[in-house]
Short mmCIF file of C-alpha atoms in Angstrom, two decimals:
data_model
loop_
_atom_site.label_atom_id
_atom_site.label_comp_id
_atom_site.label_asym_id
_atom_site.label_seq_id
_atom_site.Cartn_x
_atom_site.Cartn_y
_atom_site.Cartn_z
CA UNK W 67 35.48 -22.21 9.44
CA UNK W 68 38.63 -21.11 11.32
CA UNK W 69 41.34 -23.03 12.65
CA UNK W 70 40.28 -21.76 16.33
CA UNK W 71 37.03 -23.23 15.13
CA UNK W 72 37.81 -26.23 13.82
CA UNK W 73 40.24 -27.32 17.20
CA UNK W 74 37.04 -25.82 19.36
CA UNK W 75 34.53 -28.43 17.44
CA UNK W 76 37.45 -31.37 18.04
CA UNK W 77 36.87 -30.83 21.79
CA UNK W 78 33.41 -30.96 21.62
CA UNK W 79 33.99 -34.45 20.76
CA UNK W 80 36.61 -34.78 22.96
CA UNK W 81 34.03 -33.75 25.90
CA UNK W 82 31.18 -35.76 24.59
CA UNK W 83 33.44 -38.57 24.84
CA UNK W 84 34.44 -38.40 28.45
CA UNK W 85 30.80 -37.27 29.19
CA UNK W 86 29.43 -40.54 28.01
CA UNK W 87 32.13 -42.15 30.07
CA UNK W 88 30.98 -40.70 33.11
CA UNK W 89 27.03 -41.71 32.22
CA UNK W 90 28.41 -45.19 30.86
CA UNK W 91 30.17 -46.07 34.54
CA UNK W 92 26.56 -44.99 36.48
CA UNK W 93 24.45 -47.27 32.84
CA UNK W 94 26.86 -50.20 34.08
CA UNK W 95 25.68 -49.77 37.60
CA UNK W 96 22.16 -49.53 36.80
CA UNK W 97 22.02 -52.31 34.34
CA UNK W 98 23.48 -54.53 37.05
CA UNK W 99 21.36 -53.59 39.48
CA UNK W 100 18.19 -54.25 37.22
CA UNK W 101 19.87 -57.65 36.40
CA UNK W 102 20.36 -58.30 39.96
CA UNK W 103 16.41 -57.09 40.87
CA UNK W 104 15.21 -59.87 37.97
CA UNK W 105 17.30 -62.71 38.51
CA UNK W 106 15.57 -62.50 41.98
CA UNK W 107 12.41 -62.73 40.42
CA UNK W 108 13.44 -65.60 38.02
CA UNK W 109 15.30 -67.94 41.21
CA UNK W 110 12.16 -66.78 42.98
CA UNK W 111 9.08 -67.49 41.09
CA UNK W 112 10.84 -69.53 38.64
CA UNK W 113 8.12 -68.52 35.61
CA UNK W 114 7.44 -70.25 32.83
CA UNK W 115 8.45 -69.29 29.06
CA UNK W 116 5.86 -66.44 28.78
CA UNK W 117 7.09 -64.68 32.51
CA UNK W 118 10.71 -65.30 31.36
CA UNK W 119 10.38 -63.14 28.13
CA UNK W 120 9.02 -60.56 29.85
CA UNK W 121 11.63 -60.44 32.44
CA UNK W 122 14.03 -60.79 29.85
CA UNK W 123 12.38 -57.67 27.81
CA UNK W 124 12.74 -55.33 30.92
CA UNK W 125 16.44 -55.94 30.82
CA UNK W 126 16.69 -55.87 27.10
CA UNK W 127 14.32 -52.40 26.88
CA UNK W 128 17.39 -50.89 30.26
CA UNK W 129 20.42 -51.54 28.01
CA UNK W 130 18.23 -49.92 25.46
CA UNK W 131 17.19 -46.95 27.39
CA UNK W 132 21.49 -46.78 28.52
CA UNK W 133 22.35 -46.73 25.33
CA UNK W 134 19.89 -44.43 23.80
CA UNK W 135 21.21 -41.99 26.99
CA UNK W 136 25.10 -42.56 25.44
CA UNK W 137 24.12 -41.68 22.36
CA UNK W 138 22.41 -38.52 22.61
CA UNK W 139 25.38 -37.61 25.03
CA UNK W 140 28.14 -38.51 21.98
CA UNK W 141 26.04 -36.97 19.54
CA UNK W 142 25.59 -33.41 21.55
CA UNK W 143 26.33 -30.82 19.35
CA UNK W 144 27.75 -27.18 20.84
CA UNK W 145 28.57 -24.23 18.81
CA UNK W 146 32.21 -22.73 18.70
CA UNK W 147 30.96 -19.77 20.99
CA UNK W 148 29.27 -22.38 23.78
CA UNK W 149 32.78 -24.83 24.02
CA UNK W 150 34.40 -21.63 24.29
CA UNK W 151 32.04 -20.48 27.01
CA UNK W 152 32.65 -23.79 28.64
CA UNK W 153 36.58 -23.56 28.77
CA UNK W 154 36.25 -20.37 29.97
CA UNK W 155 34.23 -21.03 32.73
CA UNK W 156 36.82 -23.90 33.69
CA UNK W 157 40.19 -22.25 32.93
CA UNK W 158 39.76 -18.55 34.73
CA UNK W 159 43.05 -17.82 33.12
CA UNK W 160 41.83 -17.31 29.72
CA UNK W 161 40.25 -14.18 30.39
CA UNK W 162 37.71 -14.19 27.92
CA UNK W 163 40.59 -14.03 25.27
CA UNK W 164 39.20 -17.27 23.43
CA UNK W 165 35.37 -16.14 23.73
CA UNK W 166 36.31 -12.76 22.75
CA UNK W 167 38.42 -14.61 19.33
CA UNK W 168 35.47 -16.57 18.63
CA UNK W 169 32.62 -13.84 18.61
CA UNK W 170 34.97 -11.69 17.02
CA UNK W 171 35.93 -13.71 14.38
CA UNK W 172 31.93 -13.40 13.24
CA UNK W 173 32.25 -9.86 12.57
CA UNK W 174 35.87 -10.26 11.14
CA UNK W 175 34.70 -9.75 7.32
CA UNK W 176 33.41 -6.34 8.38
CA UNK W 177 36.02 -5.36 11.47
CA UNK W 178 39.01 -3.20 11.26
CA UNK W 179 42.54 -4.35 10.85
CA UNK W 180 43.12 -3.32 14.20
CA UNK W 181 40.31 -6.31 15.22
CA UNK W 182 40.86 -9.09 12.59
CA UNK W 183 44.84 -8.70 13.48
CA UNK W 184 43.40 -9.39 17.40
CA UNK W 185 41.27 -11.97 15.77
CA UNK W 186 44.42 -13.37 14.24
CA UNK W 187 46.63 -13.36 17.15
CA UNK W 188 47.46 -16.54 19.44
CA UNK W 189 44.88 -17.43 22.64
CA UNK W 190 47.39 -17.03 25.82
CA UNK W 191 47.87 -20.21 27.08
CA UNK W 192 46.15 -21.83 24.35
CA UNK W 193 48.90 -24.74 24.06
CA UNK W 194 49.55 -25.33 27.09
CA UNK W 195 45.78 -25.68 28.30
CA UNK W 196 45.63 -28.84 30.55
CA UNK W 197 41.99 -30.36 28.97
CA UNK W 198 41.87 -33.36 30.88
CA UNK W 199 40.97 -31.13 33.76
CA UNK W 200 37.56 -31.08 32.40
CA UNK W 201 37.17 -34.49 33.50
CA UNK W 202 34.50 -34.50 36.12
CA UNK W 203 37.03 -36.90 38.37
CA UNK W 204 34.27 -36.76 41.26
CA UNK W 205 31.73 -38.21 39.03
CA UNK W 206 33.82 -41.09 37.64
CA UNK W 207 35.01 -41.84 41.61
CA UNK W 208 31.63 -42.23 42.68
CA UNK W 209 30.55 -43.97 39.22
CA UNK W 210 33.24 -46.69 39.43
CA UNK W 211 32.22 -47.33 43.40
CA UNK W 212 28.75 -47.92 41.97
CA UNK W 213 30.23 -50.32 39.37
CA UNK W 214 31.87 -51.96 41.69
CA UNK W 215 29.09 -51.97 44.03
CA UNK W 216 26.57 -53.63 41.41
CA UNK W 217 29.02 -56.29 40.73
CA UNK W 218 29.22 -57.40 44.17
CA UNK W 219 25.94 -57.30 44.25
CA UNK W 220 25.57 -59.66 41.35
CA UNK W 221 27.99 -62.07 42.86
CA UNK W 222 27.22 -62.02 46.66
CA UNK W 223 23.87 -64.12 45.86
CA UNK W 224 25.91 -66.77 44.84
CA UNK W 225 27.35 -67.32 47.95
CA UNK W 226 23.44 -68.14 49.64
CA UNK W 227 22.13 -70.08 46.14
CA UNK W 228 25.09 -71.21 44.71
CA UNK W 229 24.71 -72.94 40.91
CA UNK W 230 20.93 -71.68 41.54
CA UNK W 231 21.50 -67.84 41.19
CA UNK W 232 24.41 -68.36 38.17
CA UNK W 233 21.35 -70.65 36.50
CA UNK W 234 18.88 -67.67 37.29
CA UNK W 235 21.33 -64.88 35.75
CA UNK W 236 21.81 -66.86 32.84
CA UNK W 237 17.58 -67.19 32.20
CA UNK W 238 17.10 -63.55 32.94
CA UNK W 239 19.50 -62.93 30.46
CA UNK W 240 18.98 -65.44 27.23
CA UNK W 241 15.05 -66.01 27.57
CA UNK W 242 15.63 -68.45 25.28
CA UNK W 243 17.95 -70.90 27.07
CA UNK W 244 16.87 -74.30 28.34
CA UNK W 245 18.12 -73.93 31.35
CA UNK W 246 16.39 -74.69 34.78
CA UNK W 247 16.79 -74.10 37.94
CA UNK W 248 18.54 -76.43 40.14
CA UNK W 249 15.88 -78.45 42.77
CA UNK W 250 16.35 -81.29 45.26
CA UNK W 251 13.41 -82.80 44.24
CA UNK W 252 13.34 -84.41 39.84
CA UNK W 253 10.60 -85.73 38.28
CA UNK W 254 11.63 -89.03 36.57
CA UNK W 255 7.92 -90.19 34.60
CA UNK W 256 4.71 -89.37 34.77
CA UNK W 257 2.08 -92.57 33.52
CA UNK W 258 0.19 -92.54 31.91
CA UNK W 259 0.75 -88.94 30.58
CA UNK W 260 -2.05 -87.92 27.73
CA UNK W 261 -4.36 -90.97 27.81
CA UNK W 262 -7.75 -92.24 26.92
CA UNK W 263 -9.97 -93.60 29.07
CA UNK W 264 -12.87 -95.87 28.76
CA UNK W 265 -15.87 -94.05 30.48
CA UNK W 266 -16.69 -95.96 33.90
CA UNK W 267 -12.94 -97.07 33.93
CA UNK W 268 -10.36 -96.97 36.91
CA UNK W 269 -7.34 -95.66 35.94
CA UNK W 270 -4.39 -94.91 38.19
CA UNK W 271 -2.14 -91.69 37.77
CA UNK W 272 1.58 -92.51 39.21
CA UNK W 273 4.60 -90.08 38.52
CA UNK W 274 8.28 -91.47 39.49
CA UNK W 275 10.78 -88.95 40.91
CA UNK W 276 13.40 -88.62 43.57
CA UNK W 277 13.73 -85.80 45.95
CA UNK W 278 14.62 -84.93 49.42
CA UNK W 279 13.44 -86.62 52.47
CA UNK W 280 10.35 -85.25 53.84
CA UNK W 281 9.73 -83.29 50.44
CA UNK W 282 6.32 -83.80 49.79
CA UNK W 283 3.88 -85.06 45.99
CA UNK W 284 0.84 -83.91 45.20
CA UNK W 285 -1.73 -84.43 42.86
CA UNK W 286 -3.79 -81.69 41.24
CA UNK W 287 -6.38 -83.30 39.36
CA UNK W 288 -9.09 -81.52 38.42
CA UNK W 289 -12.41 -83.04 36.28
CA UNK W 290 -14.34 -81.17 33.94
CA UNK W 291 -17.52 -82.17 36.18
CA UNK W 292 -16.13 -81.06 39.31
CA UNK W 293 -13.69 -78.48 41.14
CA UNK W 294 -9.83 -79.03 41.24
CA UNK W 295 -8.49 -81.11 44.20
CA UNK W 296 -5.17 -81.40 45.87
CA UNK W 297 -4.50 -84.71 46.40
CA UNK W 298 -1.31 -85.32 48.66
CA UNK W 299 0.53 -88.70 47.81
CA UNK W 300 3.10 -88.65 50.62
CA UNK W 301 6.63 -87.66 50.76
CA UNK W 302 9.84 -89.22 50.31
CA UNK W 303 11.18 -91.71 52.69
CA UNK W 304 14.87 -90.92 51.77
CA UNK W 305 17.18 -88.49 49.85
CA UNK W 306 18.23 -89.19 46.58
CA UNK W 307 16.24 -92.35 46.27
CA UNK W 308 13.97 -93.03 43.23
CA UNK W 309 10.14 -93.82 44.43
CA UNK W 310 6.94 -94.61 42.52
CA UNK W 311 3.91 -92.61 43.68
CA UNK W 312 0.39 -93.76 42.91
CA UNK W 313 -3.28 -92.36 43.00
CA UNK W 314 -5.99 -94.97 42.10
CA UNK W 315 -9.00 -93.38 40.07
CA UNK W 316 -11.92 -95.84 40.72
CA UNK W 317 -14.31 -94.86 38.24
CA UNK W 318 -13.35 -92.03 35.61
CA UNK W 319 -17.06 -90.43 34.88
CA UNK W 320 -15.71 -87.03 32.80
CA UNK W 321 -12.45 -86.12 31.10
CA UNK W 322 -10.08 -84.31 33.31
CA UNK W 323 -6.66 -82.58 33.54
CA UNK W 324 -3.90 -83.24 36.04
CA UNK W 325 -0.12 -82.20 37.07
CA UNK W 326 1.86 -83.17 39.92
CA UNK W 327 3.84 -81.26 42.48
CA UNK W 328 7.06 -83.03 43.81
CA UNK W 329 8.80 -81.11 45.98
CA UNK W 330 10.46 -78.02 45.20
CA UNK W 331 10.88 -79.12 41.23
CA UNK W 332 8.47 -77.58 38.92
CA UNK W 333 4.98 -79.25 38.79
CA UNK W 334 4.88 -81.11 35.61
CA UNK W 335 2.96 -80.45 32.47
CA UNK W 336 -0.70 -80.56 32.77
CA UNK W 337 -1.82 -83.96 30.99
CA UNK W 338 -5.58 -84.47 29.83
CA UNK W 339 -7.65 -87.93 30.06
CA UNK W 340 -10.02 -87.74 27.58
CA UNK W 341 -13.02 -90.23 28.07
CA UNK W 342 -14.87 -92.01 25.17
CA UNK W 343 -18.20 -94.30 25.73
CA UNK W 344 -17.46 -97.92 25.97
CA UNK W 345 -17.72 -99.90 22.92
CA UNK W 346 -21.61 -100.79 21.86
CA UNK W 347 -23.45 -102.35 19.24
CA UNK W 348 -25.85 -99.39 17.73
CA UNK W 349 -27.68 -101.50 15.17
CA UNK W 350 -27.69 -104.80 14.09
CA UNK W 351 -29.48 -106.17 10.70
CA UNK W 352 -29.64 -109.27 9.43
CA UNK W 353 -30.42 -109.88 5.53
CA UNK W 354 -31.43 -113.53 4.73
CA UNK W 355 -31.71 -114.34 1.14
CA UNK W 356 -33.58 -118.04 1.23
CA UNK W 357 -32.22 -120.74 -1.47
CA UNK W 358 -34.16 -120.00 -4.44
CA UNK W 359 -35.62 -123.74 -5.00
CA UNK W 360 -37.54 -122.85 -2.00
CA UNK W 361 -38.78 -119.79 -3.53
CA UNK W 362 -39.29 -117.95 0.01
CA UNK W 363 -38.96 -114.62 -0.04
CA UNK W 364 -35.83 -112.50 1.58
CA UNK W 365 -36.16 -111.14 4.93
CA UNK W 366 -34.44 -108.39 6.75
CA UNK W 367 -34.72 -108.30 10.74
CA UNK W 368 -33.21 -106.18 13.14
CA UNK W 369 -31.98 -108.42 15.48
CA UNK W 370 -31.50 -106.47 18.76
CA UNK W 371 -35.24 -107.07 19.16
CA UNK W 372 -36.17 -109.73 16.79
CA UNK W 373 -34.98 -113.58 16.36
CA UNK W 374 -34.32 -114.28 12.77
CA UNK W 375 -35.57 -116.93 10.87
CA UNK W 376 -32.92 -118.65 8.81
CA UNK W 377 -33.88 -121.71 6.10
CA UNK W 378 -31.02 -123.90 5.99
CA UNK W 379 -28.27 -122.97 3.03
CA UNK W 380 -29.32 -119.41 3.16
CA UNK W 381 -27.41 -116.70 2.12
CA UNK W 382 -26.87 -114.29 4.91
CA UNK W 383 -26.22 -110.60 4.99
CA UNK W 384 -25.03 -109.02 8.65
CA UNK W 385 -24.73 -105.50 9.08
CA UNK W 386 -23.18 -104.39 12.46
CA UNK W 387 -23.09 -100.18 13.47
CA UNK W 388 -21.15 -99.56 16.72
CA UNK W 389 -21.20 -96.20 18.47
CA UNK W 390 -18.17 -95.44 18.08
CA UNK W 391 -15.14 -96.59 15.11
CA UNK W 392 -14.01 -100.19 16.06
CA UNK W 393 -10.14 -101.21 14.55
CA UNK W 394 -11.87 -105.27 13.57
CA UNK W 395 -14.35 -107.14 14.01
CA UNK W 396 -15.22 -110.79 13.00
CA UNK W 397 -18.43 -113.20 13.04
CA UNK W 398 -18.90 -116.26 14.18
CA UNK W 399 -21.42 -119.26 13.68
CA UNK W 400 -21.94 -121.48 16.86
CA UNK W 401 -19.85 -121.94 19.87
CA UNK W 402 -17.08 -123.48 17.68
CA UNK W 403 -17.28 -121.51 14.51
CA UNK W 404 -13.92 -120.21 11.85
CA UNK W 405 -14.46 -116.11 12.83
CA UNK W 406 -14.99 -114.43 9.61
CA UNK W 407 -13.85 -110.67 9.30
CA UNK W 408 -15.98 -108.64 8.86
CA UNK W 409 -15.27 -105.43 5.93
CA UNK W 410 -15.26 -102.05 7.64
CA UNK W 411 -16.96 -98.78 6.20
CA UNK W 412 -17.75 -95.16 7.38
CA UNK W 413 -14.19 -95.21 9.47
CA UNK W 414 -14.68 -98.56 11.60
CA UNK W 415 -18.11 -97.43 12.59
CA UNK W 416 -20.20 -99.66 10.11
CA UNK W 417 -18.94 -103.42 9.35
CA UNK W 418 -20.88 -105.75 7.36
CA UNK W 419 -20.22 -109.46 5.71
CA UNK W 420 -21.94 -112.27 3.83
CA UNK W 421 -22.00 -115.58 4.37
CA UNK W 422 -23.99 -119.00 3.82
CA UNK W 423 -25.70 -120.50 6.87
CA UNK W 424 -26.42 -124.69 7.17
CA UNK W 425 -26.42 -124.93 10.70
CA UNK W 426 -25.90 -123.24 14.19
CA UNK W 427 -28.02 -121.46 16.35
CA UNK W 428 -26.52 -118.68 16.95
CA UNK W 429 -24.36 -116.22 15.79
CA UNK W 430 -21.60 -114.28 17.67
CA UNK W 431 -19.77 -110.65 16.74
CA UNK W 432 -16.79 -109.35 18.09
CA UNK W 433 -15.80 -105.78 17.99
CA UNK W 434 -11.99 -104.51 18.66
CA UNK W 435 -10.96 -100.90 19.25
CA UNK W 436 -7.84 -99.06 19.42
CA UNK W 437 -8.01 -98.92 23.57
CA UNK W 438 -8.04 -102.78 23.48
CA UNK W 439 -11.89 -102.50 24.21
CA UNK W 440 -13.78 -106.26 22.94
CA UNK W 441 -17.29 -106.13 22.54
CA UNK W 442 -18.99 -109.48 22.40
CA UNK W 443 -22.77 -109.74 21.03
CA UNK W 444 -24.61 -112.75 20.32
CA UNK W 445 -27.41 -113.27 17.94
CA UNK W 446 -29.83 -115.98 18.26
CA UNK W 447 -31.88 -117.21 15.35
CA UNK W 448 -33.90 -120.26 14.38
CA UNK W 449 -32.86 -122.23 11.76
CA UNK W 450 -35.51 -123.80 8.93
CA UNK W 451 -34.49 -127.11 8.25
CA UNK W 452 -35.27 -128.22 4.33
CA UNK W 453 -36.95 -130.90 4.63
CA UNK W 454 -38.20 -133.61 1.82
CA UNK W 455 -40.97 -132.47 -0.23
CA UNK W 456 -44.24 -134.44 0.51
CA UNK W 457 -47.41 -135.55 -1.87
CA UNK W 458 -50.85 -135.26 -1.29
CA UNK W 459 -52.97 -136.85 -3.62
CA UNK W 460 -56.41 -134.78 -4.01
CA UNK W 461 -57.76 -136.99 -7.18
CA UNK W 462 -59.36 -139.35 -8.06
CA UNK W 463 -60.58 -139.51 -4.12
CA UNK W 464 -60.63 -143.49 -4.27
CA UNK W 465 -57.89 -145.74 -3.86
CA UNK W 466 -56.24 -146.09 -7.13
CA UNK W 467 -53.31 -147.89 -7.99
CA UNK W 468 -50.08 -146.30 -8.94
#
């Protein structure tokens, strides 16, 4: 390659480079302006993480698309002949000297000394060529008036939204950040959150927050039996003040879901109440195991629906199933009976003691779960006194002396 060559290929580069200037001032302006466009969408709808990464992917997937652009407009490749093409186009005065050196100097091998000496000899005006005329001056005006322009247009926002549109900038930006956006209205508590509910049970739903005056809560419950309802708690009495608002539940048939909406803040996370059946006695059997001098045989009885006989100094077996898995339970012998616990199997569902039984009439169970449910059941039985053997005498059938 030829000197000429080598110093056309340099400003190749050299062009390239002030090209991609030129698109880089109008990228700048763009990306700005897309910034601008989604930080209006953020401050607007305020989304949620999902939204956020997709607003955030739009401006990530502009950059890209600017810098791909700069790239490919660094990276342009033009022959020796095509740069000279160029400078002649934009310096008249050459007179095709330097395109005529360059095609020439293809054909020098086989050219005659009169054309490899032309070949040889100095461009006119070659080192004194003013480069930096190539400059498209017009295009970097206009592109630094649109920089300018989308800047302004980032910053004039603030002026209407204040810390609001900086905080919105910032999300569009970093999807990632923890920001949020700045409201009148913060939620302080919400009670009682993730919760479960005896079925039947009232329960009330309160959330604590402070907002502006007027501002308005409201409840979005919505039960798995039935269709969502807004539910409007009232609105705050003064700015800036903290105030408790409650919704009373009377009877909670069906799990449901609910969120509330306090003024212009985000509606809170959407909690569940999950309902379970009230505590209940599923079977009850009672083992007795009579003393053995009485040689009466053992009995089982279920005694939801049957009394139990109970001879006096019996050994007795109880076996209690609830519905549902009970944290302790305990039996009890008469009205003033020591509880015993009772031993817990299959994961608090099944609980089961033994014991020995002189007296009472009745015996009680109690039942404990983990939602401070009691269960109470009482067991009546009769209990077989042992009383003193008697004798009959059945011969001789006359009086007889003992």
């Amino acid at each position: 390659m030829s000197p000429l060559e080598n110093e056309l290929t340099r400003i190749n580069g050299q062009i390239n480079r002030w090209r991609a200037f030129e698109h880089a001032l109008f990228g700048v302006a763009a990306l700005a302006g897309c910034w601008f466009a989604l930080a209006l969408l953020d401050l607007w709808l305020r989304p949620r993480a999902p939204v956020r990464l997709s607003l955030s992917l739009l401006l990530a997937g502009a950059a890209l698309a600017a810098g791909a652009l700069l790239v490919r407009v660094l990276s342009r490749r033009r022959s020796p002949a095509a740069v000279a093409a160029l400078l002649e186009h934009r310096f008249p005065r050459l007179d095709n000297h330097l395109i005529n050196r360059v095609l020439f100097a293809a054909e020098a091998g086989r050219a005659s000394p009169w054309l490899r000496g032309y070949v040889n000899e100095p461009v006119p005006g070659w080192s004194s060529l003013p480069l930096d005329e190539i400059k498209n001056r017009r295009r970097r005006r206009a592109g630094a008036a649109a920089v300018g322009a989308a800047l302004l247009l980032l910053a004039a926002p603030a002026l209407l939204y204040g810390q609001a549109w900086t905080v919105a900038l910032r999300r569009v930006a970093n999807p990632f950040s923890t920001l949020t956006p700045p409201t009148f209205a913060t939620v302080l508590g919400v009670e009682p959150g993730n919760a479960t509910v005896i079925q039947g049970d009232p329960v009330e739903l309160a959330v604590r927050a402070k907002g502006r005056a007027g501002q308005e809560v409201i409840l979005e419950l919505t039960p798995s039996d039935n269709a969502r309802s807004l539910i409007r708690l009232g609105s705050f009495d003064a700015t800036g003040t903290e105030q408790l608002f409650v919704h009373a539940v009377p009877k909670l048939a069906a799990p449901a879901g609910y969120r509330f909406r306090v003024g212009d803040a985000w509606p809170t996370d959407l909690y569940t109440l999950t309902t379970v059946p009230p505590l209940a006695v599923a079977g009850l059997e009672i083992a007795v195991a009579p003393p053995a001098y009485t040689r009466l045989p053992a009995a089982t009885v279920d005694a939801l629906t049957a009394a139990p006989e109970i001879p006096a100094g019996a050994t007795v077996t109880a076996r209690l199933a609830l519905n549902r898995a009970a944290v302790s339970a305990d039996l009890a012998i008469g009205d003033g009976g020591v509880p015993v616990a009772l031993d817990a199997a299959a994961e608090g569902t099944r609980w089961h003691t033994t014991l020995a039984i002189a007296s009472g009439a009745v015996m009680r169970f109690t039942a404990r779960d983990a939602h401070g449910t009691r269960l109470d059941q009482a067991v009546r039985f009769t209990l077989v006194e042992d009383r003193p053997p008697a004798v009959r005498v059945t011969a001789p059938a006359s009086k007889a002396a003992l």
